Amino acid sequence: MTDFSEEVYATVQRIPRGRIIHYGGVAALVGKPRAARGVGYALSHLPPGTDVPWWRVVNRRGGISTSRHNGTAQTQRAILESEGVEFDHLEQASFDRFGWDPFGS
DNA sequence: GAGATGACGGGCT
DNA sequence: AAGCCCGCCATCT
């Protein structure tokens, strides 16, 4: 476990239920606005059953970015919908409606 | 230490 | 609006 990963996990755990944020947003909150890719890498190594709500992290379009991980995308969407997040016909959620503003609490 | 990989973003077409 | 290409970062081999 690296320091960077821990900061990422700590940040993700602050995301309120029913809200979402994109990888670049998490990266910015940990002080590295350009480390979106690093964030994705860190989350990809999370063990199943972790207390980190990784499903609240989506790509910049508000869509599921885990599509390449066979099966994962379906699970992520199901959980988000159960929390109240709505997806349009393009499988994308609106940041204007569900985006998390860390300063707006 | 160098090269390759991956849950990514932004800009241009 | 969607896709392609390039650039960025952390981590692995």
PDB file of C-alpha atoms (C1' of nucleotides) in Angstrom:
ATOM      1  CA  MET A   1       0.000   0.000   0.000  1.00  0.00           C
ATOM      2  CA  THR A   2       1.527   3.340  -1.054  1.00  0.00           C
ATOM      3  CA  ASP A   3       0.901   6.803   0.369  1.00  0.00           C
ATOM      4  CA  PHE A   4      -0.742   7.920  -2.845  1.00  0.00           C
ATOM      5  CA  SER A   5      -3.191   5.021  -2.782  1.00  0.00           C
ATOM      6  CA  GLU A   6      -4.127   5.696   0.819  1.00  0.00           C
ATOM      7  CA  GLU A   7      -4.877   9.335   0.041  1.00  0.00           C
ATOM      8  CA  VAL A   8      -7.029   8.239  -2.869  1.00  0.00           C
ATOM      9  CA  TYR A   9      -8.954   5.758  -0.719  1.00  0.00           C
ATOM     10  CA  ALA A  10      -9.400   8.324   2.057  1.00  0.00           C
ATOM     11  CA  THR A  11     -10.793  10.812  -0.457  1.00  0.00           C
ATOM     12  CA  VAL A  12     -13.166   8.308  -2.032  1.00  0.00           C
ATOM     13  CA  GLN A  13     -14.490   7.402   1.414  1.00  0.00           C
ATOM     14  CA  ARG A  14     -15.597  11.023   1.866  1.00  0.00           C
ATOM     15  CA  ILE A  15     -17.985  10.813  -1.087  1.00  0.00           C
ATOM     16  CA  PRO A  16     -21.568  11.025   0.252  1.00  0.00           C
ATOM     17  CA  ARG A  17     -24.104   8.346  -0.618  1.00  0.00           C
ATOM     18  CA  GLY A  18     -25.903   8.977  -3.894  1.00  0.00           C
ATOM     19  CA  ARG A  19     -23.169  11.241  -5.249  1.00  0.00           C
ATOM     20  CA  ILE A  20     -20.481  10.653  -7.884  1.00  0.00           C
ATOM     21  CA  ILE A  21     -17.131  12.107  -8.894  1.00  0.00           C
ATOM     22  CA  HIS A  22     -14.795  11.506 -11.807  1.00  0.00           C
ATOM     23  CA  TYR A  23     -11.222  10.209 -11.641  1.00  0.00           C
ATOM     24  CA  GLY A  24      -9.742  13.615 -12.401  1.00  0.00           C
ATOM     25  CA  GLY A  25     -11.764  15.062  -9.530  1.00  0.00           C
ATOM     26  CA  VAL A  26     -10.337  12.580  -7.039  1.00  0.00           C
ATOM     27  CA  ALA A  27      -6.854  13.253  -8.381  1.00  0.00           C
ATOM     28  CA  ALA A  28      -7.364  16.989  -7.866  1.00  0.00           C
ATOM     29  CA  LEU A  29      -8.531  16.447  -4.284  1.00  0.00           C
ATOM     30  CA  VAL A  30      -5.321  14.607  -3.455  1.00  0.00           C
ATOM     31  CA  GLY A  31      -3.294  17.450  -4.921  1.00  0.00           C
ATOM     32  CA  LYS A  32      -2.465  15.868  -8.303  1.00  0.00           C
ATOM     33  CA  PRO A  33      -4.983  17.094 -10.929  1.00  0.00           C
ATOM     34  CA  ARG A  34      -3.193  15.144 -13.650  1.00  0.00           C
ATOM     35  CA  ALA A  35      -3.036  11.811 -11.817  1.00  0.00           C
ATOM     36  CA  ALA A  36      -6.430  10.545 -12.955  1.00  0.00           C
ATOM     37  CA  ARG A  37      -4.767   7.502 -14.424  1.00  0.00           C
ATOM     38  CA  GLY A  38      -2.954   6.783 -11.198  1.00  0.00           C
ATOM     39  CA  VAL A  39      -6.286   6.957  -9.346  1.00  0.00           C
ATOM     40  CA  GLY A  40      -7.773   4.403 -11.697  1.00  0.00           C
ATOM     41  CA  TYR A  41      -4.820   2.121 -11.157  1.00  0.00           C
ATOM     42  CA  ALA A  42      -5.109   2.377  -7.380  1.00  0.00           C
ATOM     43  CA  LEU A  43      -8.839   1.608  -7.424  1.00  0.00           C
ATOM     44  CA  SER A  44      -8.305  -1.355  -9.737  1.00  0.00           C
ATOM     45  CA  HIS A  45      -6.265  -2.982  -6.989  1.00  0.00           C
ATOM     46  CA  LEU A  46      -8.981  -2.721  -4.332  1.00  0.00           C
ATOM     47  CA  PRO A  47      -9.917  -6.113  -2.843  1.00  0.00           C
ATOM     48  CA  PRO A  48     -13.583  -7.223  -2.983  1.00  0.00           C
ATOM     49  CA  GLY A  49     -15.447  -6.347   0.177  1.00  0.00           C
ATOM     50  CA  THR A  50     -13.406  -3.205   0.813  1.00  0.00           C
ATOM     51  CA  ASP A  51     -14.978  -0.318   2.716  1.00  0.00           C
ATOM     52  CA  VAL A  52     -13.981   2.070  -0.061  1.00  0.00           C
ATOM     53  CA  PRO A  53     -17.033   3.122  -2.163  1.00  0.00           C
ATOM     54  CA  TRP A  54     -15.149   2.862  -5.471  1.00  0.00           C
ATOM     55  CA  TRP A  55     -18.488   2.603  -7.355  1.00  0.00           C
ATOM     56  CA  ARG A  56     -19.034   6.338  -6.814  1.00  0.00           C
ATOM     57  CA  VAL A  57     -16.074   7.057  -9.059  1.00  0.00           C
ATOM     58  CA  VAL A  58     -16.897   7.296 -12.763  1.00  0.00           C
ATOM     59  CA  ASN A  59     -15.264   8.785 -15.841  1.00  0.00           C
ATOM     60  CA  ARG A  60     -15.582  12.425 -16.853  1.00  0.00           C
ATOM     61  CA  ARG A  61     -18.740  11.752 -18.865  1.00  0.00           C
ATOM     62  CA  GLY A  62     -20.523  10.408 -15.811  1.00  0.00           C
ATOM     63  CA  GLY A  63     -20.462   6.936 -17.311  1.00  0.00           C
ATOM     64  CA  ILE A  64     -19.149   3.591 -16.141  1.00  0.00           C
ATOM     65  CA  SER A  65     -15.493   3.238 -16.958  1.00  0.00           C
ATOM     66  CA  THR A  66     -15.210  -0.308 -15.684  1.00  0.00           C
ATOM     67  CA  SER A  67     -16.781  -1.716 -18.836  1.00  0.00           C
ATOM     68  CA  ARG A  68     -13.517  -3.387 -19.747  1.00  0.00           C
ATOM     69  CA  HIS A  69     -13.576  -5.278 -16.435  1.00  0.00           C
ATOM     70  CA  ASN A  70     -15.935  -8.060 -17.341  1.00  0.00           C
ATOM     71  CA  GLY A  71     -18.964  -7.932 -15.069  1.00  0.00           C
ATOM     72  CA  THR A  72     -17.832  -5.053 -12.881  1.00  0.00           C
ATOM     73  CA  ALA A  73     -19.716  -2.343 -14.767  1.00  0.00           C
ATOM     74  CA  GLN A  74     -23.065  -4.027 -14.189  1.00  0.00           C
ATOM     75  CA  THR A  75     -22.441  -4.245 -10.450  1.00  0.00           C
ATOM     76  CA  GLN A  76     -21.326  -0.619 -10.214  1.00  0.00           C
ATOM     77  CA  ARG A  77     -24.407   0.688 -12.013  1.00  0.00           C
ATOM     78  CA  ALA A  78     -26.738  -1.428  -9.895  1.00  0.00           C
ATOM     79  CA  ILE A  79     -25.301  -0.040  -6.655  1.00  0.00           C
ATOM     80  CA  LEU A  80     -25.402   3.566  -7.861  1.00  0.00           C
ATOM     81  CA  GLU A  81     -29.029   3.229  -8.938  1.00  0.00           C
ATOM     82  CA  SER A  82     -29.866   1.763  -5.529  1.00  0.00           C
ATOM     83  CA  GLU A  83     -28.393   4.943  -4.033  1.00  0.00           C
ATOM     84  CA  GLY A  84     -30.558   7.144  -6.220  1.00  0.00           C
ATOM     85  CA  VAL A  85     -28.208   7.965  -9.081  1.00  0.00           C
ATOM     86  CA  GLU A  86     -29.999   7.945 -12.439  1.00  0.00           C
ATOM     87  CA  PHE A  87     -28.457   6.933 -15.769  1.00  0.00           C
ATOM     88  CA  ASP A  88     -29.727   8.169 -19.111  1.00  0.00           C
ATOM     89  CA  HIS A  89     -30.175   6.127 -22.287  1.00  0.00           C
ATOM     90  CA  LEU A  90     -26.431   6.445 -22.895  1.00  0.00           C
ATOM     91  CA  GLU A  91     -25.544   4.889 -19.547  1.00  0.00           C
ATOM     92  CA  GLN A  92     -24.366   8.249 -18.257  1.00  0.00           C
ATOM     93  CA  ALA A  93     -25.233  10.168 -15.070  1.00  0.00           C
ATOM     94  CA  SER A  94     -25.411  13.976 -14.817  1.00  0.00           C
ATOM     95  CA  PHE A  95     -22.678  15.646 -12.759  1.00  0.00           C
ATOM     96  CA  ASP A  96     -24.915  18.685 -12.503  1.00  0.00           C
ATOM     97  CA  ARG A  97     -27.413  16.562 -10.567  1.00  0.00           C
ATOM     98  CA  PHE A  98     -25.299  13.903  -8.811  1.00  0.00           C
ATOM     99  CA  GLY A  99     -21.802  15.335  -8.887  1.00  0.00           C
ATOM    100  CA  TRP A 100     -20.156  15.697  -5.455  1.00  0.00           C
ATOM    101  CA  ASP A 101     -18.950  19.143  -4.469  1.00  0.00           C
ATOM    102  CA  PRO A 102     -16.421  18.619  -1.600  1.00  0.00           C
ATOM    103  CA  PHE A 103     -16.776  22.298  -0.677  1.00  0.00           C
ATOM    104  CA  GLY A 104     -20.540  22.441  -0.925  1.00  0.00           C
ATOM    105  CA  SER A 105     -20.954  19.702   1.706  1.00  0.00           C
TER     106      SER A 105
ATOM    107  C1'  DG B   1      16.892   2.145 -13.779  1.00  0.00           C
ATOM    108  C1'  DA B   2      14.279   1.467 -18.313  1.00  0.00           C
ATOM    109  C1'  DG B   3      10.192  -0.165 -20.612  1.00  0.00           C
ATOM    110  C1'  DA B   4       5.376  -1.555 -20.432  1.00  0.00           C
ATOM    111  C1'  DT B   5       0.546  -1.319 -18.503  1.00  0.00           C
ATOM    112  C1'  DG B   6      -4.056   0.580 -17.186  1.00  0.00           C
ATOM    113  C1'  DA B   7     -10.959   1.848 -13.410  1.00  0.00           C
ATOM    114  C1'  DC B   8      -8.110   8.419 -17.465  1.00  0.00           C
ATOM    115  C1'  DG B   9      -8.511  13.441 -19.272  1.00  0.00           C
ATOM    116  C1'  DG B  10      -8.299  17.039 -22.631  1.00  0.00           C
ATOM    117  C1'  DG B  11      -8.129  18.819 -27.242  1.00  0.00           C
ATOM    118  C1'  DC B  12      -8.827  18.334 -32.110  1.00  0.00           C
ATOM    119  C1'  DT B  13     -11.283  16.189 -35.973  1.00  0.00           C
TER     120       DT B  13
ATOM    121  C1'  DA C   1     -21.874  13.752 -29.877  1.00  0.00           C
ATOM    122  C1'  DA C   2     -18.334  10.264 -30.632  1.00  0.00           C
ATOM    123  C1'  DG C   3     -13.777   8.729 -31.709  1.00  0.00           C
ATOM    124  C1'  DC C   4      -8.845   9.201 -32.252  1.00  0.00           C
ATOM    125  C1'  DC C   5      -4.408  10.654 -30.512  1.00  0.00           C
ATOM    126  C1'  DC C   6      -1.327  12.381 -27.284  1.00  0.00           C
ATOM    127  C1'  DG C   7       0.037  13.444 -22.693  1.00  0.00           C
ATOM    128  C1'  DC C   8       0.117  12.334 -17.393  1.00  0.00           C
ATOM    129  C1'  DC C   9       0.746   9.402 -13.229  1.00  0.00           C
ATOM    130  C1'  DA C  10       1.471   5.479 -10.171  1.00  0.00           C
ATOM    131  C1'  DT C  11       2.845   0.869 -10.298  1.00  0.00           C
ATOM    132  C1'  DC C  12       4.786  -3.490 -12.086  1.00  0.00           C
ATOM    133  C1'  DT C  13       8.162  -6.512 -14.386  1.00  0.00           C
TER     134       DT C  13
END
